[in-house]
Coordinates of C-alpha atoms and ligand atoms in Angstrom, one line a residue:
M22 CA -29.5 -46.9 18.7
F23 CA -27.7 -46.3 22.0
D24 CA -24.7 -43.7 22.2
V25 CA -22.7 -46.2 24.3
V26 CA -23.0 -49.8 24.9
V27 CA -20.5 -51.1 27.8
I28 CA -20.1 -55.0 27.7
G29 CA -19.3 -56.2 31.4
S30 CA -20.2 -54.6 34.7
G31 CA -16.9 -54.6 36.5
P32 CA -15.2 -51.7 38.1
A33 CA -14.3 -50.7 34.7
G34 CA -17.5 -51.4 32.9
Y35 CA -20.1 -50.0 35.4
V36 CA -17.9 -46.9 36.2
A37 CA -17.7 -46.1 32.3
A38 CA -21.4 -46.9 31.9
I39 CA -22.3 -44.2 35.0
K40 CA -19.8 -41.7 33.6
A41 CA -21.1 -41.9 30.2
S42 CA -24.7 -41.5 31.2
Q43 CA -23.7 -38.6 33.5
L44 CA -22.2 -36.9 30.3
G45 CA -25.5 -37.1 28.6
L46 CA -25.0 -40.1 26.5
K47 CA -27.8 -42.8 26.1
T48 CA -26.0 -45.7 27.7
L49 CA -26.6 -49.6 28.1
C50 CA -24.6 -52.1 30.0
I51 CA -24.5 -55.7 29.1
E52 CA -23.6 -58.4 31.8
E53 CA -23.5 -62.0 31.2
S54 CA -23.6 -63.2 35.0
I55 CA -27.1 -63.7 36.4
D56 CA -28.4 -63.7 39.8
K57 CA -30.7 -65.9 41.4
K58 CA -33.7 -64.0 40.0
G59 CA -32.2 -64.2 36.5
K60 CA -31.4 -60.8 36.6
A61 CA -27.8 -59.1 35.4
N62 CA -25.4 -59.8 38.4
L63 CA -23.5 -56.6 38.4
G64 CA -20.1 -55.7 39.9
G65 CA -17.9 -57.8 38.2
T66 CA -14.9 -59.8 39.7
C67 CA -14.1 -57.3 42.3
L68 CA -17.6 -56.9 44.0
N69 CA -18.6 -60.4 43.6
V70 CA -15.6 -62.6 44.1
G71 CA -12.5 -60.3 44.4
C72 CA -11.5 -57.1 46.1
I73 CA -14.5 -56.8 48.2
P74 CA -15.1 -60.5 49.6
S75 CA -11.4 -61.1 50.1
K76 CA -11.0 -57.9 52.0
A77 CA -14.2 -58.7 54.2
L78 CA -12.6 -62.1 55.1
L79 CA -9.1 -60.3 55.6
D80 CA -10.8 -58.1 58.3
S81 CA -12.9 -61.1 59.9
S82 CA -9.8 -63.4 60.1
H83 CA -7.7 -60.5 61.5
R84 CA -9.9 -60.0 64.2
Y85 CA -10.1 -63.5 65.0
Y86 CA -6.4 -64.0 65.1
E87 CA -6.0 -60.8 67.3
A88 CA -8.4 -62.0 69.8
H89 CA -6.8 -65.6 69.7
K90 CA -3.1 -64.5 69.7
N91 CA -2.5 -60.8 70.6
L92 CA -5.0 -59.4 73.1
S93 CA -3.7 -60.9 76.4
E94 CA -0.7 -58.5 76.5
H95 CA -3.0 -55.6 76.4
G96 CA -4.6 -57.0 79.8
I97 CA -7.7 -58.5 77.8
K98 CA -8.8 -62.0 78.4
I99 CA -11.0 -64.1 76.4
E100 CA -12.3 -67.3 77.6
K101 CA -13.6 -69.7 75.2
L102 CA -12.9 -68.0 72.0
G103 CA -14.8 -69.7 69.2
L104 CA -15.0 -69.5 65.5
D105 CA -18.2 -69.5 63.7
L106 CA -17.2 -69.8 60.0
S107 CA -20.8 -69.7 58.4
S108 CA -21.5 -66.3 60.1
M109 CA -18.0 -65.1 58.9
M110 CA -19.1 -66.1 55.3
K111 CA -22.7 -64.6 55.8
R112 CA -21.0 -61.4 56.6
K113 CA -18.9 -61.5 53.7
D114 CA -21.9 -62.5 51.3
D115 CA -24.2 -59.7 53.1
I116 CA -21.5 -56.8 51.9
V117 CA -21.2 -58.4 48.7
N118 CA -25.0 -58.3 48.1
K119 CA -25.2 -54.7 49.7
L120 CA -22.6 -53.5 47.2
T121 CA -23.7 -55.2 44.0
G122 CA -27.3 -54.4 44.6
G123 CA -26.0 -50.6 45.0
I124 CA -24.9 -50.8 41.6
S125 CA -28.5 -51.7 40.3
G126 CA -29.4 -48.4 42.3
L127 CA -26.6 -46.3 41.0
F128 CA -27.5 -47.4 37.3
S129 CA -31.2 -46.4 37.9
A130 CA -30.1 -43.1 39.6
N131 CA -27.9 -42.4 36.7
K132 CA -30.3 -43.7 33.9
V133 CA -28.3 -46.6 32.7
K134 CA -30.1 -49.4 31.3
S135 CA -28.8 -52.9 31.9
L136 CA -29.3 -56.1 29.9
S137 CA -28.6 -59.6 31.0
G138 CA -26.9 -61.8 28.3
R139 CA -23.3 -62.5 26.9
G140 CA -22.3 -59.6 24.3
K141 CA -20.2 -60.1 21.3
V142 CA -19.1 -57.3 18.9
I143 CA -20.2 -58.4 15.5
S144 CA -19.8 -55.2 13.4
P145 CA -18.4 -51.5 14.6
N146 CA -22.1 -50.7 15.6
T147 CA -23.5 -53.9 16.5
I148 CA -23.5 -56.1 19.5
E149 CA -25.0 -59.5 19.5
V150 CA -26.4 -60.6 22.9
T151 CA -27.1 -64.2 23.6
K152 CA -29.6 -64.5 26.6
A153 CA -29.5 -67.2 29.2
D154 CA -32.5 -69.0 27.3
G155 CA -30.5 -69.1 24.2
S156 CA -32.5 -66.2 22.6
I157 CA -30.3 -63.4 20.6
E158 CA -30.9 -59.8 20.4
N159 CA -28.7 -57.4 18.3
I160 CA -28.0 -54.1 19.8
E161 CA -26.9 -50.9 17.8
A162 CA -24.5 -48.5 19.6
K163 CA -22.5 -45.4 18.3
N164 CA -19.7 -46.5 20.6
I165 CA -18.8 -49.7 22.3
I166 CA -16.7 -50.4 25.4
I167 CA -15.4 -53.8 26.1
A168 CA -14.8 -54.4 29.9
T169 CA -15.1 -58.1 30.1
G170 CA -12.4 -58.6 32.7
S171 CA -10.3 -61.6 33.5
K172 CA -10.4 -65.3 34.9
P173 CA -8.2 -67.3 36.9
I174 CA -5.4 -69.2 35.0
E175 CA -5.7 -73.0 35.3
I176 CA -2.3 -75.0 35.1
P177 CA -2.1 -78.5 33.7
S178 CA -0.4 -79.7 36.8
A179 CA -3.2 -79.0 39.0
K180 CA -6.4 -78.7 37.2
F181 CA -9.4 -77.4 39.2
S182 CA -11.5 -80.0 40.7
K183 CA -13.3 -80.5 44.1
N184 CA -10.3 -79.8 46.5
I185 CA -8.3 -77.9 43.9
V186 CA -9.8 -74.4 43.8
D187 CA -9.3 -71.0 42.3
S188 CA -9.7 -67.7 44.3
T189 CA -13.4 -67.7 44.1
G190 CA -13.4 -71.3 45.6
A191 CA -11.0 -70.2 48.3
L192 CA -13.5 -67.2 49.5
S193 CA -16.3 -70.0 50.4
F194 CA -14.7 -73.0 52.1
D195 CA -17.3 -74.2 54.3
K196 CA -14.8 -75.4 56.9
V197 CA -11.3 -74.5 57.8
P198 CA -8.9 -76.8 55.9
K199 CA -6.3 -78.3 58.5
T200 CA -3.7 -78.2 55.6
L201 CA -3.8 -75.7 52.8
G202 CA -1.5 -75.5 49.8
V203 CA -1.3 -72.4 47.7
V204 CA 0.1 -72.4 44.3
G205 CA 1.6 -69.0 43.7
A206 CA 2.9 -66.5 46.2
G207 CA 1.4 -63.6 44.2
I208 CA -1.2 -61.3 45.5
I209 CA -3.8 -63.6 45.8
G210 CA -1.8 -66.2 47.3
L211 CA -0.6 -63.9 50.0
E212 CA -4.0 -62.4 50.9
L213 CA -6.0 -65.5 50.9
G214 CA -3.3 -67.8 52.4
S215 CA -3.1 -65.2 55.3
V216 CA -7.0 -65.5 55.7
W217 CA -6.9 -69.2 56.0
S218 CA -3.7 -69.2 58.1
R219 CA -5.1 -66.7 60.6
L220 CA -8.4 -69.0 60.9
G221 CA -6.1 -72.0 61.8
S222 CA -4.8 -73.9 58.5
E223 CA -1.2 -75.0 58.2
V224 CA -0.5 -73.1 55.0
T225 CA 2.1 -74.1 52.4
V226 CA 2.8 -71.6 49.5
I227 CA 4.5 -72.9 46.4
E228 CA 6.0 -70.4 44.2
A229 CA 7.7 -71.0 41.0
L230 CA 10.1 -68.0 41.2
D231 CA 13.3 -68.0 43.4
D232 CA 12.6 -64.3 44.4
F233 CA 9.7 -63.4 46.5
L234 CA 7.3 -60.7 45.4
P235 CA 9.7 -59.2 42.7
I236 CA 6.9 -56.7 41.6
A237 CA 7.8 -55.0 45.0
D238 CA 10.8 -52.7 46.3
K239 CA 13.3 -55.4 47.1
D240 CA 13.6 -54.0 50.7
I241 CA 9.7 -54.6 51.2
S242 CA 10.1 -58.1 49.6
K243 CA 13.0 -59.1 52.0
E244 CA 11.3 -57.7 55.0
S245 CA 7.8 -58.9 53.9
L246 CA 9.0 -62.3 53.5
K247 CA 10.4 -62.5 57.2
E248 CA 7.1 -61.4 58.5
F249 CA 4.8 -63.8 56.3
K250 CA 7.0 -66.7 57.6
K251 CA 6.7 -65.5 61.2
Q252 CA 3.1 -65.5 60.9
G253 CA 3.1 -69.3 59.8
L254 CA 3.0 -69.1 56.2
D255 CA 5.6 -71.8 54.9
I256 CA 6.7 -70.1 51.7
Q257 CA 8.6 -72.6 49.2
L258 CA 10.3 -70.4 46.6
G259 CA 11.8 -71.9 43.5
S260 CA 9.2 -74.8 43.7
K261 CA 7.3 -75.9 40.5
V262 CA 4.2 -78.2 41.1
T263 CA 4.6 -81.0 38.6
K264 CA 1.5 -83.2 39.4
S265 CA -1.3 -83.3 41.5
S266 CA -4.1 -85.8 42.3
Q267 CA -7.5 -85.4 43.6
E268 CA -8.2 -88.0 46.5
K269 CA -11.5 -88.4 48.2
D270 CA -10.9 -85.6 51.0
C271 CA -7.7 -84.1 50.1
V272 CA -5.1 -83.6 47.2
T273 CA -1.6 -84.8 46.7
V274 CA 0.7 -82.5 45.4
T275 CA 4.2 -83.3 43.9
Y276 CA 6.6 -80.2 43.4
E277 CA 10.4 -79.7 42.4
N278 CA 12.4 -77.7 44.7
Q279 CA 16.3 -77.4 43.7
G280 CA 16.3 -80.7 42.1
K281 CA 14.5 -82.6 44.8
E282 CA 10.9 -84.0 44.3
I283 CA 8.8 -83.1 47.1
E284 CA 5.3 -84.6 47.8
K285 CA 2.7 -83.1 49.9
K286 CA -1.1 -83.7 51.1
F287 CA -3.3 -80.9 51.5
D288 CA -7.2 -80.9 52.5
K289 CA -7.4 -78.2 49.9
L290 CA -5.1 -76.7 47.3
I291 CA -5.6 -72.9 45.9
V292 CA -4.2 -72.2 42.6
A293 CA -3.6 -68.4 42.3
V294 CA -0.8 -68.1 39.4
G295 CA -2.4 -64.9 37.6
R296 CA -5.2 -64.3 35.8
S297 CA -5.9 -64.3 31.9
P298 CA -8.2 -61.7 29.8
N299 CA -11.6 -62.7 28.9
S300 CA -11.5 -61.7 25.4
E301 CA -12.4 -65.1 23.6
G302 CA -15.5 -64.8 21.6
V303 CA -16.1 -61.2 22.4
I304 CA -15.1 -59.7 19.0
D305 CA -16.0 -61.2 15.7
E306 CA -12.6 -62.1 13.9
G307 CA -13.7 -60.2 10.7
L308 CA -13.2 -56.9 12.7
N309 CA -9.9 -55.4 12.4
I310 CA -8.8 -55.7 16.3
S311 CA -5.9 -57.4 17.4
I312 CA -5.7 -59.5 20.5
N313 CA -2.3 -60.2 21.9
K314 CA -1.8 -63.3 24.5
G315 CA -5.4 -62.7 25.2
F316 CA -5.2 -58.8 25.7
I317 CA -7.1 -56.7 23.4
E318 CA -4.8 -54.1 21.8
V319 CA -5.6 -50.4 22.7
N320 CA -3.7 -47.1 22.3
E321 CA -2.9 -45.0 25.5
F322 CA -6.6 -43.9 25.4
C323 CA -8.0 -47.5 25.4
Q324 CA -9.3 -47.0 21.6
T325 CA -8.9 -50.3 19.6
A326 CA -8.0 -50.0 15.8
V327 CA -11.8 -49.5 15.1
S328 CA -12.0 -46.0 16.2
N329 CA -15.5 -46.2 18.1
I330 CA -14.8 -49.5 19.8
W331 CA -12.8 -49.2 23.1
A332 CA -11.5 -51.7 25.8
V333 CA -10.8 -51.2 29.5
G334 CA -9.8 -53.0 32.8
D335 CA -8.2 -56.4 32.9
V336 CA -8.7 -57.2 29.2
V337 CA -6.3 -54.7 28.2
R338 CA -2.6 -54.3 28.9
G339 CA -1.5 -52.9 32.3
P340 CA -2.0 -54.0 35.9
M341 CA -5.2 -55.9 36.6
L342 CA -6.5 -53.5 39.3
A343 CA -10.0 -52.4 39.9
H344 CA -8.9 -48.5 40.3
K345 CA -6.9 -48.7 37.1
G346 CA -9.9 -50.2 35.3
S347 CA -12.2 -47.7 36.6
E348 CA -10.0 -44.5 35.5
E349 CA -9.8 -46.2 32.2
G350 CA -13.6 -46.2 32.1
I351 CA -13.9 -42.7 33.0
M352 CA -11.3 -41.7 30.4
V353 CA -13.0 -43.4 27.6
A354 CA -16.5 -42.2 28.5
E355 CA -15.0 -38.5 28.6
R356 CA -13.3 -39.2 25.3
I357 CA -16.5 -40.3 23.7
A358 CA -17.9 -37.1 25.0
E359 CA -15.1 -35.5 23.1
K360 CA -13.3 -34.4 26.3
H361 CA -9.8 -34.5 26.6
A362 CA -9.1 -37.0 29.3
Q363 CA -6.2 -39.3 30.0
V364 CA -4.9 -41.7 32.6
N365 CA -1.5 -41.3 34.2
Y366 CA 0.0 -44.7 34.2
D367 CA 2.9 -43.7 35.9
L368 CA 1.2 -43.4 39.0
V369 CA -1.1 -46.7 39.6
P370 CA -0.9 -47.5 43.2
S371 CA -0.7 -51.0 44.4
V372 CA -1.8 -52.5 47.8
I373 CA -1.5 -56.0 49.2
Y374 CA -3.7 -56.1 52.1
S375 CA -1.6 -58.3 54.3
H376 CA -1.0 -57.4 58.1
P377 CA 0.9 -55.4 58.1
E378 CA -0.1 -54.0 54.7
I379 CA 2.2 -53.5 51.6
A380 CA 1.7 -50.7 49.3
W381 CA 3.7 -48.5 46.9
V382 CA 3.3 -45.9 44.0
G383 CA 5.9 -44.8 41.5
S384 CA 9.2 -46.5 40.8
N385 CA 11.1 -48.9 43.1
E386 CA 15.0 -48.9 43.3
G387 CA 15.2 -51.8 40.9
E388 CA 13.5 -49.8 38.2
L389 CA 15.6 -46.6 38.8
K390 CA 18.6 -48.3 38.7
S391 CA 17.7 -50.0 35.3
K392 CA 16.7 -46.3 34.0
N393 CA 20.0 -45.1 35.3
I394 CA 18.4 -42.6 37.5
N395 CA 20.2 -40.9 40.0
Y396 CA 18.2 -41.2 43.2
K397 CA 18.3 -40.8 47.2
V398 CA 16.6 -42.8 49.7
G399 CA 14.9 -41.7 52.7
K400 CA 13.6 -44.3 55.2
F401 CA 12.0 -44.3 58.5
P402 CA 11.2 -47.4 60.5
F403 CA 7.9 -47.8 62.3
S404 CA 9.7 -49.0 65.3
A405 CA 10.6 -45.3 65.9
S406 CA 7.1 -44.2 65.4
G407 CA 5.2 -43.5 68.7
R408 CA 1.8 -44.2 67.3
A409 CA 2.9 -47.5 65.5
L410 CA 4.2 -48.7 69.0
A411 CA 1.1 -47.5 70.9
V412 CA -1.1 -49.4 68.5
D413 CA 1.4 -52.7 68.5
Q414 CA 2.0 -52.4 64.8
S415 CA 5.9 -51.3 64.6
V416 CA 6.9 -53.8 62.0
G417 CA 8.1 -52.2 58.7
F418 CA 9.1 -48.8 57.2
V419 CA 8.4 -46.1 54.7
K420 CA 10.9 -45.5 52.1
V421 CA 10.8 -42.6 49.9
L422 CA 13.1 -42.5 46.7
S423 CA 13.5 -38.8 45.3
D424 CA 15.7 -37.6 42.4
K425 CA 19.1 -36.9 43.4
K426 CA 19.4 -33.6 41.7
T427 CA 15.7 -32.1 41.7
D428 CA 14.4 -33.8 44.9
T429 CA 11.3 -34.8 43.1
I430 CA 9.5 -37.9 44.8
L431 CA 9.8 -40.8 42.3
G432 CA 8.4 -43.5 44.4
V433 CA 7.0 -44.2 47.8
H434 CA 7.0 -47.8 49.4
V435 CA 5.3 -48.7 52.7
F436 CA 5.4 -52.0 54.6
G437 CA 3.4 -51.1 57.8
P438 CA 0.1 -49.9 59.6
A439 CA -2.2 -48.1 57.2
A440 CA 0.5 -48.5 54.3
A441 CA -2.4 -48.1 51.8
E442 CA -3.6 -44.9 53.1
I443 CA -0.1 -43.4 53.4
V444 CA 0.6 -44.3 49.9
Q445 CA -2.6 -42.5 49.0
Q446 CA -0.8 -39.3 50.5
A447 CA 2.2 -40.1 48.4
L448 CA 0.2 -40.5 45.5
I449 CA -1.4 -37.2 45.9
S450 CA 1.9 -35.3 46.5
M451 CA 3.2 -37.1 43.5
E452 CA 0.6 -35.9 41.3
F453 CA 1.1 -32.5 42.2
G454 CA 4.9 -33.1 41.5
A455 CA 5.9 -32.8 45.1
S456 CA 9.6 -33.0 46.1
S457 CA 10.6 -34.8 49.3
E458 CA 11.5 -31.2 50.8
D459 CA 7.9 -30.5 50.2
I460 CA 6.6 -33.3 52.4
A461 CA 9.5 -32.3 54.8
L462 CA 8.0 -28.9 55.3
T463 CA 4.3 -30.1 55.8
M464 CA 3.1 -30.3 59.2
F465 CA 1.7 -33.9 60.0
S466 CA -0.7 -34.6 63.1
H467 CA 1.0 -36.3 66.1
P468 CA 0.7 -38.9 67.0
T469 CA -0.1 -40.6 63.6
V470 CA 1.4 -43.2 61.6
S471 CA 1.4 -40.9 58.8
E472 CA 4.3 -39.2 60.4
A473 CA 6.7 -42.0 59.3
F474 CA 6.0 -40.6 55.7
H475 CA 7.2 -37.2 56.9
E476 CA 10.1 -38.5 58.7
A477 CA 11.1 -40.7 55.7
A478 CA 11.0 -37.4 53.5
L479 CA 13.1 -35.7 56.0
A480 CA 15.4 -38.6 56.0
S481 CA 15.8 -38.0 52.2
N482 CA 18.0 -35.1 53.2
N483 CA 19.5 -36.6 56.2
Q484 CA 17.3 -34.4 58.3
A485 CA 15.0 -37.2 60.1
I486 CA 14.3 -36.0 63.6
H487 CA 13.5 -39.4 65.5
I488 CA 16.3 -41.5 64.0
G489 CA 20.0 -40.9 64.5
N490 CA 21.2 -39.0 61.3
K491 CA 24.8 -38.5 60.8
V492 CA 25.9 -35.0 62.0
K493 CA 28.8 -33.7 59.8
Ligands
LIG27 P1 -14.0 -57.7 35.9 O1 -14.3 -57.3 37.4 O2 -13.7 -59.0 36.0 O3 -15.6 -57.6 35.3 C1 -15.9 -58.1 34.0 C2 -17.3 -58.5 33.9 O4 -17.6 -58.8 32.7 C3 -18.0 -59.7 34.5 O5 -18.9 -59.4 35.4 C4 -18.2 -60.7 33.6 O6 -19.3 -61.5 34.0 C5 -18.6 -59.7 32.5 N1 -18.5 -60.4 31.1 C6 -17.3 -61.0 30.7 N2 -17.5 -61.2 29.5 C7 -18.9 -61.0 28.9 C8 -19.6 -60.9 27.7 N3 -19.0 -61.4 26.7 N4 -20.8 -60.4 27.9 C9 -21.3 -59.9 29.0 N5 -20.5 -59.7 30.1 C10 -19.3 -60.2 30.0 N6 -8.1 -55.3 42.5 C11 -7.9 -54.0 43.3 O7 -7.5 -53.3 42.7 N7 -7.9 -54.3 44.6 C12 -8.0 -55.4 45.1 O8 -8.2 -55.6 46.5 C13 -8.3 -56.7 44.5 N8 -8.5 -57.8 45.1 C14 -8.8 -58.9 44.4 C15 -9.2 -60.2 45.0 C16 -9.3 -61.4 44.2 C17 -9.6 -62.6 45.0 C18 -9.3 -61.2 42.7 C19 -9.8 -62.4 42.0 C20 -9.1 -59.8 42.4 C21 -8.9 -59.0 43.2 N9 -8.4 -57.6 42.4 C22 -8.3 -56.5 43.2 C23 -8.6 -57.5 40.8 C24 -10.0 -57.0 40.5 O9 -10.9 -57.6 41.0 C25 -9.9 -56.7 39.0 O10 -8.8 -55.8 38.5 C26 -11.3 -55.9 38.7 O11 -12.5 -56.5 38.8 C27 -11.2 -55.9 37.0 O12 -12.3 -55.1 36.5 P2 -13.0 -55.4 34.9 O13 -14.2 -54.4 35.2 O14 -11.8 -55.1 34.1 O15 -13.3 -56.9 35.2
LIG28 P1 0.0 -62.8 40.7 O1 0.4 -62.3 39.3 O2 -0.1 -61.6 41.7 O3 0.9 -63.8 41.2 C1 1.0 -65.1 40.6 C2 2.3 -65.8 41.5 O4 2.2 -67.1 40.9 C3 3.6 -65.3 40.9 O5 4.4 -64.8 42.0 C4 4.1 -66.1 39.9 O6 5.6 -66.2 39.9 C5 3.6 -67.4 40.5 N1 3.4 -68.6 39.6 C6 3.2 -68.5 38.2 N2 3.0 -69.7 37.9 C7 3.4 -70.6 38.7 C8 3.3 -71.9 38.7 N3 3.0 -72.7 37.8 N4 3.7 -72.5 40.0 C9 3.8 -71.9 41.1 N5 4.0 -70.4 41.0 C10 3.7 -69.8 39.8 O7 -1.5 -63.4 40.4 P2 -2.6 -63.6 41.3 O8 -2.0 -63.7 43.0 O9 -3.1 -64.8 41.1 O10 -3.3 -62.4 41.2 C11 -4.1 -62.0 39.9 C12 -4.0 -60.5 39.9 O11 -5.2 -60.0 40.8 C13 -2.9 -59.7 40.5 O12 -2.0 -59.8 39.7 C14 -3.6 -58.4 40.7 O13 -3.6 -57.7 39.6 C15 -5.0 -58.7 41.1 N6 -5.4 -58.8 42.6 C16 -5.0 -57.6 43.1 C17 -5.2 -57.6 44.6 C18 -4.9 -56.1 45.3 O14 -4.8 -55.2 44.8 N7 -4.7 -56.2 46.7 C19 -5.6 -58.7 45.5 C20 -5.8 -59.8 44.5 C21 -5.7 -59.8 43.3

């Protein structure tokens, strides 16, 4: 009998398993995906076909774009620039293999056992594991953590086929599509649309909503839309794909925009309209565990209605982000070990790895307005940052939202260089309950792009040094 059995080895599952073992619990992790050698392929969506390969391609494509477009004004001349896509893909695959292999190493070092097969919870203490060869093994556990993740949503008007692909397909095209359609201007659409646009594809993004990036602060959505368009993404808002047909070497897509029917041909079409939780067939229906729109229902501690069965990561409510799943995994392992852990769901940071990056933590203006919270805004543009100008990345701004009365920081929103890193600074300060004055009174290194966070905090109280405040 294991103390803990984790089903799924993505960032929620493998982190939960390592933590549980570190806490002295006898732990097994079951993973259905298998590698070429027939062993459990660890790491889940994030390491294999998500966070890591997408960031590897974002970096490579950015370097190519810079070399192609932006180096001449630095006085750097490149003759005969070329693109070797297979080497770019090999680099990405090598990084993925290194990291997924690293998890096996971490499991060994932390005494986590792994088992390859598809897990199904059939009783509060039993998991039925179906192996690749069809054989079945029942495993007994005192506690079960379900971390089965999510999968791309398929839409009836653009079913996956040879040239209509999900994010996984879009991470391994064997040549740069001349024309590329992307359905959905969400995080995947923008990140992978940017990758292929930088490598030379003519990219059209077809988004159903009239608003661009409604999850972000409205100023960021507005500014970033301009920048994405400038970078060559043709973003068609308020557009609904009604049909598509797969032809020999292309796809014909029909979509409606403001009552008009538009037909376009693309070499490839990426469908990125969100992800749905992997909960089907994971829990026996006889168990008293509710599933709501595919999400396994849990309380704030990720505990299901059966007290020794827990669920974490993409398969439960909340943002589908690797770090959110990992923190839930740690919380659950600690609670099984009778510790008092919790996750602060108010401070889950978000990052879109575009260039420049978009990142935020806490509430945005729309959310504060809807909650009738009185707030003040401190904003600082990167065009006034010496470092941002020196590194040629002066687009965007830092925006600090703080409580009008108490000055406590309620949200920080960044569009610009190193936005992801600046938001981690904001996140730490918010975890400690900082006010904008606390940041204003902190000394930042010069010249850094982080100074824009300092200046935005100063601007919250009309005290910024490097922009014209109103002198009373
Ligand atoms: P998953 O990573 O999906 O892992 C679930 C695992 O469970 C899989 O290995 C699956 O094979 C296994 N499994 C499923 N069912 C069973 C079963 N019955 N038995 C055994 N095993 C099973 N998030 C970020 O935070 N930052 C990013 O930059 C980022 N980039 C992304 C880019 C892309 C292209 C995509 C698609 C996603 C990205 N995400 C990113 C989201 C991130 O990948 C997910 O939030 C994260 O992987 C969820 O972790 P998880 O452990 O819950 O599930
Ligand atoms: P998403 O939810 O971010 O965006 C989907 C977009 O598609 C939305 O704008 C939505 O309005 C639109 N849409 C939905 N149905 C449509 C239709 N029929 N036609 C046209 N548009 C339609 O989902 P996405 O981009 O697929 O990513 C899934 C999740 O993966 C993200 O929400 C995020 O949680 C995670 N992710 C995180 C990343 C990061 O942290 N940097 C990177 C990539 C993914």
